[in-house]
Amino acid sequence: MIEKGHTINVLDYGFVRYIDHMGTDERICEAARISYRAPSKGKEQDQKLLNYLWKNKHTSPFEMVKLTLNIKMPIFVMRQYVRHRCQNLNEVSARYTELPSEFYIPTVWRKQDDKNKQGSIYAQDWGCSSPELGDISINDMNTQLLRQHCENSYKLYQNFLDNGVAREMARIVLPINIYTEIYACWDMKNLLHFITLRDDDHAQFEIQQYGKVIKSICKELFPMTMNAYEKYKWKLIEE
Ligand SMILES: Cc1cc2nc3c(=O)[nH]c(=O)nc-3n(C[C@H](O)[C@H](O)[C@H](O)COP(=O)(O)OP(=O)(O)OC[C@H]3O[C@@H](n4cnc5c(N)ncnc54)[C@H](O)[C@@H]3O)c2cc1C
């Protein structure tokens, strides 16, 4: 079992930290068995019940257990994450606090996918020549340009703050690859729905990394539920 506070790094400055949880695999079974007021007949039967429930989308017993996480992610990932409405969430306020200079800077750049309009693809040999940077791979050039852009934006942010501009206004110059941080509490039904959608090739690479790490934490805490989830993964309708 993982310890409270266990933290897994994601991307460059991000992380997912396990704060706390309520309930167990057995609690989900207990809740389901209230239907016919029967006690547990052991682990094997519990696993069978969980498989049956997930396979047949009897999802309400999975809402009986909760998981609280502390997550740090770039704001553009947060834009996707926050679309999942069935969670409880508090976020750091850039009106109260000055944001640190922590930006997601990828070192591998993906090309636009010409088949999937929302997708991207990896290009093996992305090399080029630039008047300012000489011969350089596109990967390295993009990374350097982005780093410069973030440094310039952050300098402007600090100039505004030094000149007395309110934090709530100064922040508008910051790019969306700056990090934000949240506390989020999920029930397992909705968290599994999140994992289904975001630990999936159709999701953007960056949020997929969060989906995978959150799934690994769920496997530690709710192993039988995650067996059922893996065995009877719901099919996604393509968006
Ligand atoms: C690959 C991918 C691409 C996407 N692209 C886009 C995009 O281009 N543009 C865009 O705007 N969004 C996009 N989304 C976001 C997507 O449309 C959903 O908003 C997001 O995935 C959250 O899903 P959800 O609504 O099922 O989850 P939640 O909001 O967590 O809701 C969980 C479930 O609760 C129920 N529920 C919640 N609220 C309501 C409600 N008001 N009425 C009825 N039932 C409700 C539904 O059954 C829902 O499935 C994308 C998502 C993915 C995974």
PDB file of C-alpha atoms and ligand atoms in Angstrom:
ATOM      1  CA  MET A   1       0.000   0.000   0.000  1.00  0.00           C
ATOM      2  CA  ILE A   2       1.389   3.441  -0.862  1.00  0.00           C
ATOM      3  CA  GLU A   3       2.018   5.981   1.901  1.00  0.00           C
ATOM      4  CA  LYS A   4       0.071   9.220   2.198  1.00  0.00           C
ATOM      5  CA  GLY A   5       2.066  11.964   0.506  1.00  0.00           C
ATOM      6  CA  HIS A   6       3.519   9.558  -2.085  1.00  0.00           C
ATOM      7  CA  THR A   7       4.388  11.757  -5.054  1.00  0.00           C
ATOM      8  CA  ILE A   8       4.990  10.787  -8.669  1.00  0.00           C
ATOM      9  CA  ASN A   9       6.628  13.323 -10.968  1.00  0.00           C
ATOM     10  CA  VAL A  10       4.896  14.069 -14.269  1.00  0.00           C
ATOM     11  CA  LEU A  11       6.340  16.106 -17.185  1.00  0.00           C
ATOM     12  CA  ASP A  12       9.053  18.559 -16.042  1.00  0.00           C
ATOM     13  CA  TYR A  13       7.656  20.341 -12.971  1.00  0.00           C
ATOM     14  CA  GLY A  14       4.380  18.469 -12.522  1.00  0.00           C
ATOM     15  CA  PHE A  15       3.359  15.775 -10.107  1.00  0.00           C
ATOM     16  CA  VAL A  16       0.494  13.716  -8.747  1.00  0.00           C
ATOM     17  CA  ARG A  17       0.516  13.331  -4.951  1.00  0.00           C
ATOM     18  CA  TYR A  18      -1.676  10.836  -3.109  1.00  0.00           C
ATOM     19  CA  ILE A  19      -3.254  12.671  -0.160  1.00  0.00           C
ATOM     20  CA  ASP A  20      -5.893  10.360   1.235  1.00  0.00           C
ATOM     21  CA  HIS A  21      -8.640   7.922   0.360  1.00  0.00           C
ATOM     22  CA  MET A  22     -11.875   6.612   1.819  1.00  0.00           C
ATOM     23  CA  GLY A  23     -13.135   3.056   1.346  1.00  0.00           C
ATOM     24  CA  THR A  24     -11.745  -0.072  -0.276  1.00  0.00           C
ATOM     25  CA  ASP A  25     -12.608  -2.641  -2.941  1.00  0.00           C
ATOM     26  CA  GLU A  26     -14.575  -4.434  -0.225  1.00  0.00           C
ATOM     27  CA  ARG A  27     -16.636  -1.283   0.504  1.00  0.00           C
ATOM     28  CA  ILE A  28     -17.790  -1.247  -3.139  1.00  0.00           C
ATOM     29  CA  CYS A  29     -18.867  -4.884  -2.797  1.00  0.00           C
ATOM     30  CA  GLU A  30     -20.602  -4.249   0.526  1.00  0.00           C
ATOM     31  CA  ALA A  31     -22.540  -1.358  -1.011  1.00  0.00           C
ATOM     32  CA  ALA A  32     -23.564  -3.484  -3.997  1.00  0.00           C
ATOM     33  CA  ARG A  33     -24.661  -6.388  -1.747  1.00  0.00           C
ATOM     34  CA  ILE A  34     -27.077  -4.205   0.199  1.00  0.00           C
ATOM     35  CA  SER A  35     -29.414  -4.889  -2.739  1.00  0.00           C
ATOM     36  CA  TYR A  36     -29.929  -8.423  -1.402  1.00  0.00           C
ATOM     37  CA  ARG A  37     -28.553  -7.954   2.159  1.00  0.00           C
ATOM     38  CA  ALA A  38     -25.856 -10.628   1.746  1.00  0.00           C
ATOM     39  CA  PRO A  39     -22.390 -10.688   3.394  1.00  0.00           C
ATOM     40  CA  SER A  40     -19.110 -11.148   1.480  1.00  0.00           C
ATOM     41  CA  LYS A  41     -18.178 -14.735   0.593  1.00  0.00           C
ATOM     42  CA  GLY A  42     -14.481 -13.951   0.280  1.00  0.00           C
ATOM     43  CA  LYS A  43     -12.029 -12.334  -2.112  1.00  0.00           C
ATOM     44  CA  GLU A  44     -12.752 -14.499  -5.142  1.00  0.00           C
ATOM     45  CA  GLN A  45     -16.475 -13.733  -4.996  1.00  0.00           C
ATOM     46  CA  ASP A  46     -15.714 -10.047  -4.434  1.00  0.00           C
ATOM     47  CA  GLN A  47     -13.590  -9.975  -7.578  1.00  0.00           C
ATOM     48  CA  LYS A  48     -16.365 -11.681  -9.541  1.00  0.00           C
ATOM     49  CA  LEU A  49     -18.874  -9.150  -8.238  1.00  0.00           C
ATOM     50  CA  LEU A  50     -16.644  -6.200  -9.155  1.00  0.00           C
ATOM     51  CA  ASN A  51     -16.147  -7.650 -12.651  1.00  0.00           C
ATOM     52  CA  TYR A  52     -19.883  -8.071 -13.055  1.00  0.00           C
ATOM     53  CA  LEU A  53     -20.638  -4.545 -11.838  1.00  0.00           C
ATOM     54  CA  TRP A  54     -18.087  -2.829 -14.095  1.00  0.00           C
ATOM     55  CA  LYS A  55     -18.855  -4.990 -17.142  1.00  0.00           C
ATOM     56  CA  ASN A  56     -22.569  -4.258 -16.857  1.00  0.00           C
ATOM     57  CA  LYS A  57     -22.140  -0.577 -15.962  1.00  0.00           C
ATOM     58  CA  HIS A  58     -23.704  -0.920 -12.504  1.00  0.00           C
ATOM     59  CA  THR A  59     -21.558   2.003 -11.474  1.00  0.00           C
ATOM     60  CA  SER A  60     -23.163   3.510  -8.352  1.00  0.00           C
ATOM     61  CA  PRO A  61     -21.304   1.228  -5.851  1.00  0.00           C
ATOM     62  CA  PHE A  62     -18.012   2.594  -7.253  1.00  0.00           C
ATOM     63  CA  GLU A  63     -19.123   6.047  -6.059  1.00  0.00           C
ATOM     64  CA  MET A  64     -18.844   4.802  -2.442  1.00  0.00           C
ATOM     65  CA  VAL A  65     -15.050   5.199  -2.387  1.00  0.00           C
ATOM     66  CA  LYS A  66     -13.144   8.474  -2.733  1.00  0.00           C
ATOM     67  CA  LEU A  67      -9.597   9.496  -3.526  1.00  0.00           C
ATOM     68  CA  THR A  68      -7.990  12.886  -2.859  1.00  0.00           C
ATOM     69  CA  LEU A  69      -5.021  13.951  -4.964  1.00  0.00           C
ATOM     70  CA  ASN A  70      -2.766  17.002  -5.122  1.00  0.00           C
ATOM     71  CA  ILE A  71      -1.899  17.592  -8.778  1.00  0.00           C
ATOM     72  CA  LYS A  72       0.451  20.077 -10.407  1.00  0.00           C
ATOM     73  CA  MET A  73       0.025  20.483 -14.151  1.00  0.00           C
ATOM     74  CA  PRO A  74       0.448  23.085 -16.907  1.00  0.00           C
ATOM     75  CA  ILE A  75      -2.595  25.336 -17.383  1.00  0.00           C
ATOM     76  CA  PHE A  76      -3.270  23.973 -20.898  1.00  0.00           C
ATOM     77  CA  VAL A  77      -3.541  20.471 -19.368  1.00  0.00           C
ATOM     78  CA  MET A  78      -5.768  21.884 -16.620  1.00  0.00           C
ATOM     79  CA  ARG A  79      -8.103  23.227 -19.340  1.00  0.00           C
ATOM     80  CA  GLN A  80      -8.712  19.618 -20.419  1.00  0.00           C
ATOM     81  CA  TYR A  81      -8.671  18.151 -16.909  1.00  0.00           C
ATOM     82  CA  VAL A  82     -11.288  20.573 -15.569  1.00  0.00           C
ATOM     83  CA  ARG A  83     -13.800  19.509 -18.227  1.00  0.00           C
ATOM     84  CA  HIS A  84     -14.420  16.491 -16.007  1.00  0.00           C
ATOM     85  CA  ARG A  85     -17.215  18.001 -13.930  1.00  0.00           C
ATOM     86  CA  CYS A  86     -17.791  15.161 -11.484  1.00  0.00           C
ATOM     87  CA  GLN A  87     -14.905  15.875  -9.094  1.00  0.00           C
ATOM     88  CA  ASN A  88     -14.417  18.350  -6.209  1.00  0.00           C
ATOM     89  CA  LEU A  89     -11.613  20.758  -6.813  1.00  0.00           C
ATOM     90  CA  ASN A  90      -9.670  23.714  -5.374  1.00  0.00           C
ATOM     91  CA  GLU A  91      -6.922  25.512  -7.284  1.00  0.00           C
ATOM     92  CA  VAL A  92      -4.062  27.821  -6.295  1.00  0.00           C
ATOM     93  CA  SER A  93      -5.072  31.451  -6.852  1.00  0.00           C
ATOM     94  CA  ALA A  94      -2.857  33.670  -8.999  1.00  0.00           C
ATOM     95  CA  ARG A  95      -4.801  36.583  -7.474  1.00  0.00           C
ATOM     96  CA  TYR A  96      -3.519  35.705  -3.985  1.00  0.00           C
ATOM     97  CA  THR A  97      -0.054  34.411  -4.857  1.00  0.00           C
ATOM     98  CA  GLU A  98       2.704  35.190  -7.311  1.00  0.00           C
ATOM     99  CA  LEU A  99       3.194  32.291  -9.724  1.00  0.00           C
ATOM    100  CA  PRO A 100       6.700  30.786  -9.753  1.00  0.00           C
ATOM    101  CA  SER A 101       8.686  30.700 -12.975  1.00  0.00           C
ATOM    102  CA  GLU A 102       7.820  27.086 -13.798  1.00  0.00           C
ATOM    103  CA  PHE A 103       6.894  26.417 -17.399  1.00  0.00           C
ATOM    104  CA  TYR A 104       6.391  23.131 -19.239  1.00  0.00           C
ATOM    105  CA  ILE A 105       9.162  23.087 -21.855  1.00  0.00           C
ATOM    106  CA  PRO A 106       8.980  20.000 -24.097  1.00  0.00           C
ATOM    107  CA  THR A 107      12.184  18.759 -25.691  1.00  0.00           C
ATOM    108  CA  VAL A 108      10.370  16.640 -28.279  1.00  0.00           C
ATOM    109  CA  TRP A 109       7.939  18.420 -30.606  1.00  0.00           C
ATOM    110  CA  ARG A 110       5.169  16.632 -32.433  1.00  0.00           C
ATOM    111  CA  LYS A 111       3.912  17.462 -35.926  1.00  0.00           C
ATOM    112  CA  GLN A 112       0.291  18.133 -36.765  1.00  0.00           C
ATOM    113  CA  ASP A 113      -1.414  14.870 -37.705  1.00  0.00           C
ATOM    114  CA  ASP A 114      -2.967  15.347 -41.153  1.00  0.00           C
ATOM    115  CA  LYS A 115      -5.508  12.527 -40.657  1.00  0.00           C
ATOM    116  CA  ASN A 116      -6.749  13.167 -37.103  1.00  0.00           C
ATOM    117  CA  LYS A 117      -7.465  16.903 -36.864  1.00  0.00           C
ATOM    118  CA  GLN A 118      -7.021  16.908 -33.077  1.00  0.00           C
ATOM    119  CA  GLY A 119      -3.974  14.664 -33.100  1.00  0.00           C
ATOM    120  CA  SER A 120      -0.197  14.891 -33.441  1.00  0.00           C
ATOM    121  CA  ILE A 121       2.556  12.618 -34.701  1.00  0.00           C
ATOM    122  CA  TYR A 122       6.223  12.107 -33.925  1.00  0.00           C
ATOM    123  CA  ALA A 123       8.663  12.952 -36.728  1.00  0.00           C
ATOM    124  CA  GLN A 124      11.988  11.101 -36.744  1.00  0.00           C
ATOM    125  CA  ASP A 125      14.266  13.548 -38.546  1.00  0.00           C
ATOM    126  CA  TRP A 126      13.096  17.057 -37.856  1.00  0.00           C
ATOM    127  CA  GLY A 127      16.217  19.084 -38.731  1.00  0.00           C
ATOM    128  CA  CYS A 128      16.527  22.641 -40.117  1.00  0.00           C
ATOM    129  CA  SER A 129      18.722  25.671 -40.456  1.00  0.00           C
ATOM    130  CA  SER A 130      17.835  28.987 -38.783  1.00  0.00           C
ATOM    131  CA  PRO A 131      19.516  32.378 -39.407  1.00  0.00           C
ATOM    132  CA  GLU A 132      19.765  33.074 -35.647  1.00  0.00           C
ATOM    133  CA  LEU A 133      20.528  29.578 -34.364  1.00  0.00           C
ATOM    134  CA  GLY A 134      22.461  28.011 -37.302  1.00  0.00           C
ATOM    135  CA  ASP A 135      22.000  24.308 -38.079  1.00  0.00           C
ATOM    136  CA  ILE A 136      19.746  22.926 -35.428  1.00  0.00           C
ATOM    137  CA  SER A 137      17.069  20.323 -35.192  1.00  0.00           C
ATOM    138  CA  ILE A 138      13.518  21.662 -35.113  1.00  0.00           C
ATOM    139  CA  ASN A 139      13.129  20.039 -31.728  1.00  0.00           C
ATOM    140  CA  ASP A 140      16.026  21.998 -30.243  1.00  0.00           C
ATOM    141  CA  MET A 141      15.065  25.219 -31.988  1.00  0.00           C
ATOM    142  CA  ASN A 142      11.461  25.078 -30.777  1.00  0.00           C
ATOM    143  CA  THR A 143      12.603  24.309 -27.260  1.00  0.00           C
ATOM    144  CA  GLN A 144      15.019  27.265 -27.254  1.00  0.00           C
ATOM    145  CA  LEU A 145      12.413  29.619 -28.722  1.00  0.00           C
ATOM    146  CA  LEU A 146       9.817  28.549 -26.167  1.00  0.00           C
ATOM    147  CA  ARG A 147      12.282  28.935 -23.288  1.00  0.00           C
ATOM    148  CA  GLN A 148      13.060  32.472 -24.492  1.00  0.00           C
ATOM    149  CA  HIS A 149       9.363  33.271 -24.823  1.00  0.00           C
ATOM    150  CA  CYS A 150       8.671  32.086 -21.264  1.00  0.00           C
ATOM    151  CA  GLU A 151      11.603  34.071 -19.867  1.00  0.00           C
ATOM    152  CA  ASN A 152      10.401  37.234 -21.650  1.00  0.00           C
ATOM    153  CA  SER A 153       6.822  36.735 -20.458  1.00  0.00           C
ATOM    154  CA  TYR A 154       7.930  36.119 -16.892  1.00  0.00           C
ATOM    155  CA  LYS A 155      10.126  39.253 -16.949  1.00  0.00           C
ATOM    156  CA  LEU A 156       7.132  41.304 -18.095  1.00  0.00           C
ATOM    157  CA  TYR A 157       5.003  39.718 -15.341  1.00  0.00           C
ATOM    158  CA  GLN A 158       7.587  40.694 -12.736  1.00  0.00           C
ATOM    159  CA  ASN A 159       7.919  44.225 -14.166  1.00  0.00           C
ATOM    160  CA  PHE A 160       4.178  44.668 -13.864  1.00  0.00           C
ATOM    161  CA  LEU A 161       4.205  43.387 -10.262  1.00  0.00           C
ATOM    162  CA  ASP A 162       7.152  45.665  -9.410  1.00  0.00           C
ATOM    163  CA  ASN A 163       5.220  48.608 -10.856  1.00  0.00           C
ATOM    164  CA  GLY A 164       2.293  47.870  -8.554  1.00  0.00           C
ATOM    165  CA  VAL A 165      -0.013  46.120 -11.041  1.00  0.00           C
ATOM    166  CA  ALA A 166      -2.428  43.746  -9.254  1.00  0.00           C
ATOM    167  CA  ARG A 167      -1.489  40.061  -9.433  1.00  0.00           C
ATOM    168  CA  GLU A 168      -4.861  39.335 -11.054  1.00  0.00           C
ATOM    169  CA  MET A 169      -3.934  41.606 -13.980  1.00  0.00           C
ATOM    170  CA  ALA A 170      -0.182  40.972 -14.219  1.00  0.00           C
ATOM    171  CA  ARG A 171      -0.823  37.248 -14.759  1.00  0.00           C
ATOM    172  CA  ILE A 172      -2.545  37.827 -18.101  1.00  0.00           C
ATOM    173  CA  VAL A 173       0.858  38.019 -19.835  1.00  0.00           C
ATOM    174  CA  LEU A 174       1.821  34.474 -18.785  1.00  0.00           C
ATOM    175  CA  PRO A 175       1.651  31.632 -21.321  1.00  0.00           C
ATOM    176  CA  ILE A 176      -0.574  28.606 -20.751  1.00  0.00           C
ATOM    177  CA  ASN A 177       2.377  26.259 -20.264  1.00  0.00           C
ATOM    178  CA  ILE A 178       2.907  27.759 -16.771  1.00  0.00           C
ATOM    179  CA  TYR A 179       2.055  25.342 -13.963  1.00  0.00           C
ATOM    180  CA  THR A 180      -0.959  25.430 -11.687  1.00  0.00           C
ATOM    181  CA  GLU A 181      -1.769  23.242  -8.696  1.00  0.00           C
ATOM    182  CA  ILE A 182      -4.968  21.721  -7.355  1.00  0.00           C
ATOM    183  CA  TYR A 183      -6.467  19.491  -4.708  1.00  0.00           C
ATOM    184  CA  ALA A 184      -9.073  17.197  -6.220  1.00  0.00           C
ATOM    185  CA  CYS A 185     -11.375  14.628  -4.690  1.00  0.00           C
ATOM    186  CA  TRP A 186     -12.869  11.953  -6.936  1.00  0.00           C
ATOM    187  CA  ASP A 187     -15.188   9.043  -6.476  1.00  0.00           C
ATOM    188  CA  MET A 188     -13.976   5.905  -8.211  1.00  0.00           C
ATOM    189  CA  LYS A 189     -16.760   5.769 -10.782  1.00  0.00           C
ATOM    190  CA  ASN A 190     -15.913   9.201 -12.136  1.00  0.00           C
ATOM    191  CA  LEU A 191     -12.185   8.720 -11.766  1.00  0.00           C
ATOM    192  CA  LEU A 192     -12.364   5.541 -13.854  1.00  0.00           C
ATOM    193  CA  HIS A 193     -14.321   7.502 -16.457  1.00  0.00           C
ATOM    194  CA  PHE A 194     -11.531  10.125 -16.450  1.00  0.00           C
ATOM    195  CA  ILE A 195      -8.881   7.395 -16.807  1.00  0.00           C
ATOM    196  CA  THR A 196     -10.826   5.744 -19.645  1.00  0.00           C
ATOM    197  CA  LEU A 197     -10.870   9.029 -21.583  1.00  0.00           C
ATOM    198  CA  ARG A 198      -7.445  10.397 -20.727  1.00  0.00           C
ATOM    199  CA  ASP A 199      -5.256   7.280 -20.516  1.00  0.00           C
ATOM    200  CA  ASP A 200      -6.084   6.760 -24.149  1.00  0.00           C
ATOM    201  CA  ASP A 201      -4.287   7.449 -27.431  1.00  0.00           C
ATOM    202  CA  HIS A 202      -6.970   9.940 -28.487  1.00  0.00           C
ATOM    203  CA  ALA A 203      -6.091  12.208 -25.562  1.00  0.00           C
ATOM    204  CA  GLN A 204      -3.218  14.679 -25.796  1.00  0.00           C
ATOM    205  CA  PHE A 205       0.152  13.214 -24.787  1.00  0.00           C
ATOM    206  CA  GLU A 206       0.552  15.556 -21.821  1.00  0.00           C
ATOM    207  CA  ILE A 207      -2.776  14.744 -20.118  1.00  0.00           C
ATOM    208  CA  GLN A 208      -2.235  11.063 -20.916  1.00  0.00           C
ATOM    209  CA  GLN A 209       0.803  11.161 -18.607  1.00  0.00           C
ATOM    210  CA  TYR A 210      -1.444  12.313 -15.752  1.00  0.00           C
ATOM    211  CA  GLY A 211      -4.032   9.648 -16.646  1.00  0.00           C
ATOM    212  CA  LYS A 212      -1.387   6.912 -16.466  1.00  0.00           C
ATOM    213  CA  VAL A 213       0.032   8.055 -13.126  1.00  0.00           C
ATOM    214  CA  ILE A 214      -3.429   8.405 -11.543  1.00  0.00           C
ATOM    215  CA  LYS A 215      -4.247   4.909 -12.815  1.00  0.00           C
ATOM    216  CA  SER A 216      -1.084   3.539 -11.190  1.00  0.00           C
ATOM    217  CA  ILE A 217      -2.146   5.078  -7.826  1.00  0.00           C
ATOM    218  CA  CYS A 218      -5.623   3.516  -8.190  1.00  0.00           C
ATOM    219  CA  LYS A 219      -3.995   0.116  -8.826  1.00  0.00           C
ATOM    220  CA  GLU A 220      -2.196   0.389  -5.474  1.00  0.00           C
ATOM    221  CA  LEU A 221      -5.299   1.415  -3.546  1.00  0.00           C
ATOM    222  CA  PHE A 222      -8.087  -0.508  -5.286  1.00  0.00           C
ATOM    223  CA  PRO A 223      -6.422  -3.515  -6.959  1.00  0.00           C
ATOM    224  CA  MET A 224      -9.571  -5.604  -7.477  1.00  0.00           C
ATOM    225  CA  THR A 225     -11.531  -2.687  -8.909  1.00  0.00           C
ATOM    226  CA  MET A 226      -8.676  -1.988 -11.306  1.00  0.00           C
ATOM    227  CA  ASN A 227      -8.618  -5.673 -12.350  1.00  0.00           C
ATOM    228  CA  ALA A 228     -12.290  -5.353 -13.246  1.00  0.00           C
ATOM    229  CA  TYR A 229     -11.631  -2.062 -15.057  1.00  0.00           C
ATOM    230  CA  GLU A 230      -8.785  -3.579 -17.132  1.00  0.00           C
ATOM    231  CA  LYS A 231     -10.736  -6.735 -17.904  1.00  0.00           C
ATOM    232  CA  TYR A 232     -13.902  -4.959 -19.023  1.00  0.00           C
ATOM    233  CA  LYS A 233     -12.576  -1.633 -20.304  1.00  0.00           C
ATOM    234  CA  TRP A 234     -15.414   0.345 -21.807  1.00  0.00           C
ATOM    235  CA  LYS A 235     -15.248   1.073 -25.510  1.00  0.00           C
ATOM    236  CA  LEU A 236     -14.848   4.737 -26.356  1.00  0.00           C
ATOM    237  CA  ILE A 237     -16.956   6.414 -28.959  1.00  0.00           C
ATOM    238  CA  GLU A 238     -14.534   8.350 -31.146  1.00  0.00           C
ATOM    239  CA  GLU A 239     -14.840  12.131 -30.686  1.00  0.00           C
TER     240      GLU A 239
HETATM  241  C1  LIG B   1      -9.908  13.004 -26.709  1.00  0.00           C
HETATM  242  C2  LIG B   1     -10.810  14.092 -26.240  1.00  0.00           C
HETATM  243  C3  LIG B   1     -11.053  15.190 -27.043  1.00  0.00           C
HETATM  244  C4  LIG B   1     -11.908  16.212 -26.621  1.00  0.00           C
HETATM  245  N1  LIG B   1     -12.123  17.302 -27.428  1.00  0.00           N
HETATM  246  C5  LIG B   1     -12.928  18.302 -27.007  1.00  0.00           C
HETATM  247  C6  LIG B   1     -13.159  19.457 -27.815  1.00  0.00           C
HETATM  248  O1  LIG B   1     -12.648  19.574 -28.905  1.00  0.00           O
HETATM  249  N2  LIG B   1     -13.951  20.447 -27.330  1.00  0.00           N
HETATM  250  C7  LIG B   1     -14.566  20.346 -26.101  1.00  0.00           C
HETATM  251  O2  LIG B   1     -15.304  21.261 -25.723  1.00  0.00           O
HETATM  252  N3  LIG B   1     -14.375  19.249 -25.317  1.00  0.00           N
HETATM  253  C8  LIG B   1     -13.575  18.249 -25.735  1.00  0.00           C
HETATM  254  N4  LIG B   1     -13.371  17.156 -24.917  1.00  0.00           N
HETATM  255  C9  LIG B   1     -14.012  17.139 -23.592  1.00  0.00           C
HETATM  256  C10 LIG B   1     -15.236  16.205 -23.590  1.00  0.00           C
HETATM  257  O3  LIG B   1     -16.248  16.677 -24.453  1.00  0.00           O
HETATM  258  C11 LIG B   1     -15.787  16.102 -22.152  1.00  0.00           C
HETATM  259  O4  LIG B   1     -16.207  17.393 -21.723  1.00  0.00           O
HETATM  260  C12 LIG B   1     -14.770  15.591 -21.162  1.00  0.00           C
HETATM  261  O5  LIG B   1     -14.114  14.463 -21.676  1.00  0.00           O
HETATM  262  C13 LIG B   1     -15.457  15.245 -19.857  1.00  0.00           C
HETATM  263  O6  LIG B   1     -16.272  14.123 -20.073  1.00  0.00           O
HETATM  264  P1  LIG B   1     -17.655  13.917 -19.330  1.00  0.00           P
HETATM  265  O7  LIG B   1     -18.563  15.066 -19.600  1.00  0.00           O
HETATM  266  O8  LIG B   1     -18.144  12.564 -19.715  1.00  0.00           O
HETATM  267  O9  LIG B   1     -17.148  13.877 -17.807  1.00  0.00           O
HETATM  268  P2  LIG B   1     -17.728  14.556 -16.499  1.00  0.00           P
HETATM  269  O10 LIG B   1     -17.964  16.005 -16.710  1.00  0.00           O
HETATM  270  O11 LIG B   1     -16.804  14.166 -15.372  1.00  0.00           O
HETATM  271  O12 LIG B   1     -19.072  13.840 -16.280  1.00  0.00           O
HETATM  272  C14 LIG B   1     -19.111  12.446 -15.981  1.00  0.00           C
HETATM  273  C15 LIG B   1     -20.436  11.909 -16.440  1.00  0.00           C
HETATM  274  O13 LIG B   1     -21.463  12.510 -15.673  1.00  0.00           O
HETATM  275  C16 LIG B   1     -22.595  12.772 -16.492  1.00  0.00           C
HETATM  276  N5  LIG B   1     -22.833  14.221 -16.536  1.00  0.00           N
HETATM  277  C17 LIG B   1     -22.050  15.194 -16.034  1.00  0.00           C
HETATM  278  N6  LIG B   1     -22.587  16.390 -16.223  1.00  0.00           N
HETATM  279  C18 LIG B   1     -23.744  16.176 -16.882  1.00  0.00           C
HETATM  280  C19 LIG B   1     -24.770  17.017 -17.377  1.00  0.00           C
HETATM  281  N7  LIG B   1     -24.729  18.338 -17.246  1.00  0.00           N
HETATM  282  N8  LIG B   1     -25.812  16.453 -18.008  1.00  0.00           N
HETATM  283  C20 LIG B   1     -25.892  15.134 -18.165  1.00  0.00           C
HETATM  284  N9  LIG B   1     -24.974  14.254 -17.732  1.00  0.00           N
HETATM  285  C21 LIG B   1     -23.914  14.785 -17.089  1.00  0.00           C
HETATM  286  C22 LIG B   1     -22.292  12.190 -17.851  1.00  0.00           C
HETATM  287  O14 LIG B   1     -22.725  10.857 -17.899  1.00  0.00           O
HETATM  288  C23 LIG B   1     -20.777  12.212 -17.880  1.00  0.00           C
HETATM  289  O15 LIG B   1     -20.227  11.278 -18.778  1.00  0.00           O
HETATM  290  C24 LIG B   1     -12.542  16.132 -25.343  1.00  0.00           C
HETATM  291  C25 LIG B   1     -12.294  15.012 -24.533  1.00  0.00           C
HETATM  292  C26 LIG B   1     -11.446  14.004 -24.966  1.00  0.00           C
HETATM  293  C27 LIG B   1     -11.197  12.813 -24.062  1.00  0.00           C
END
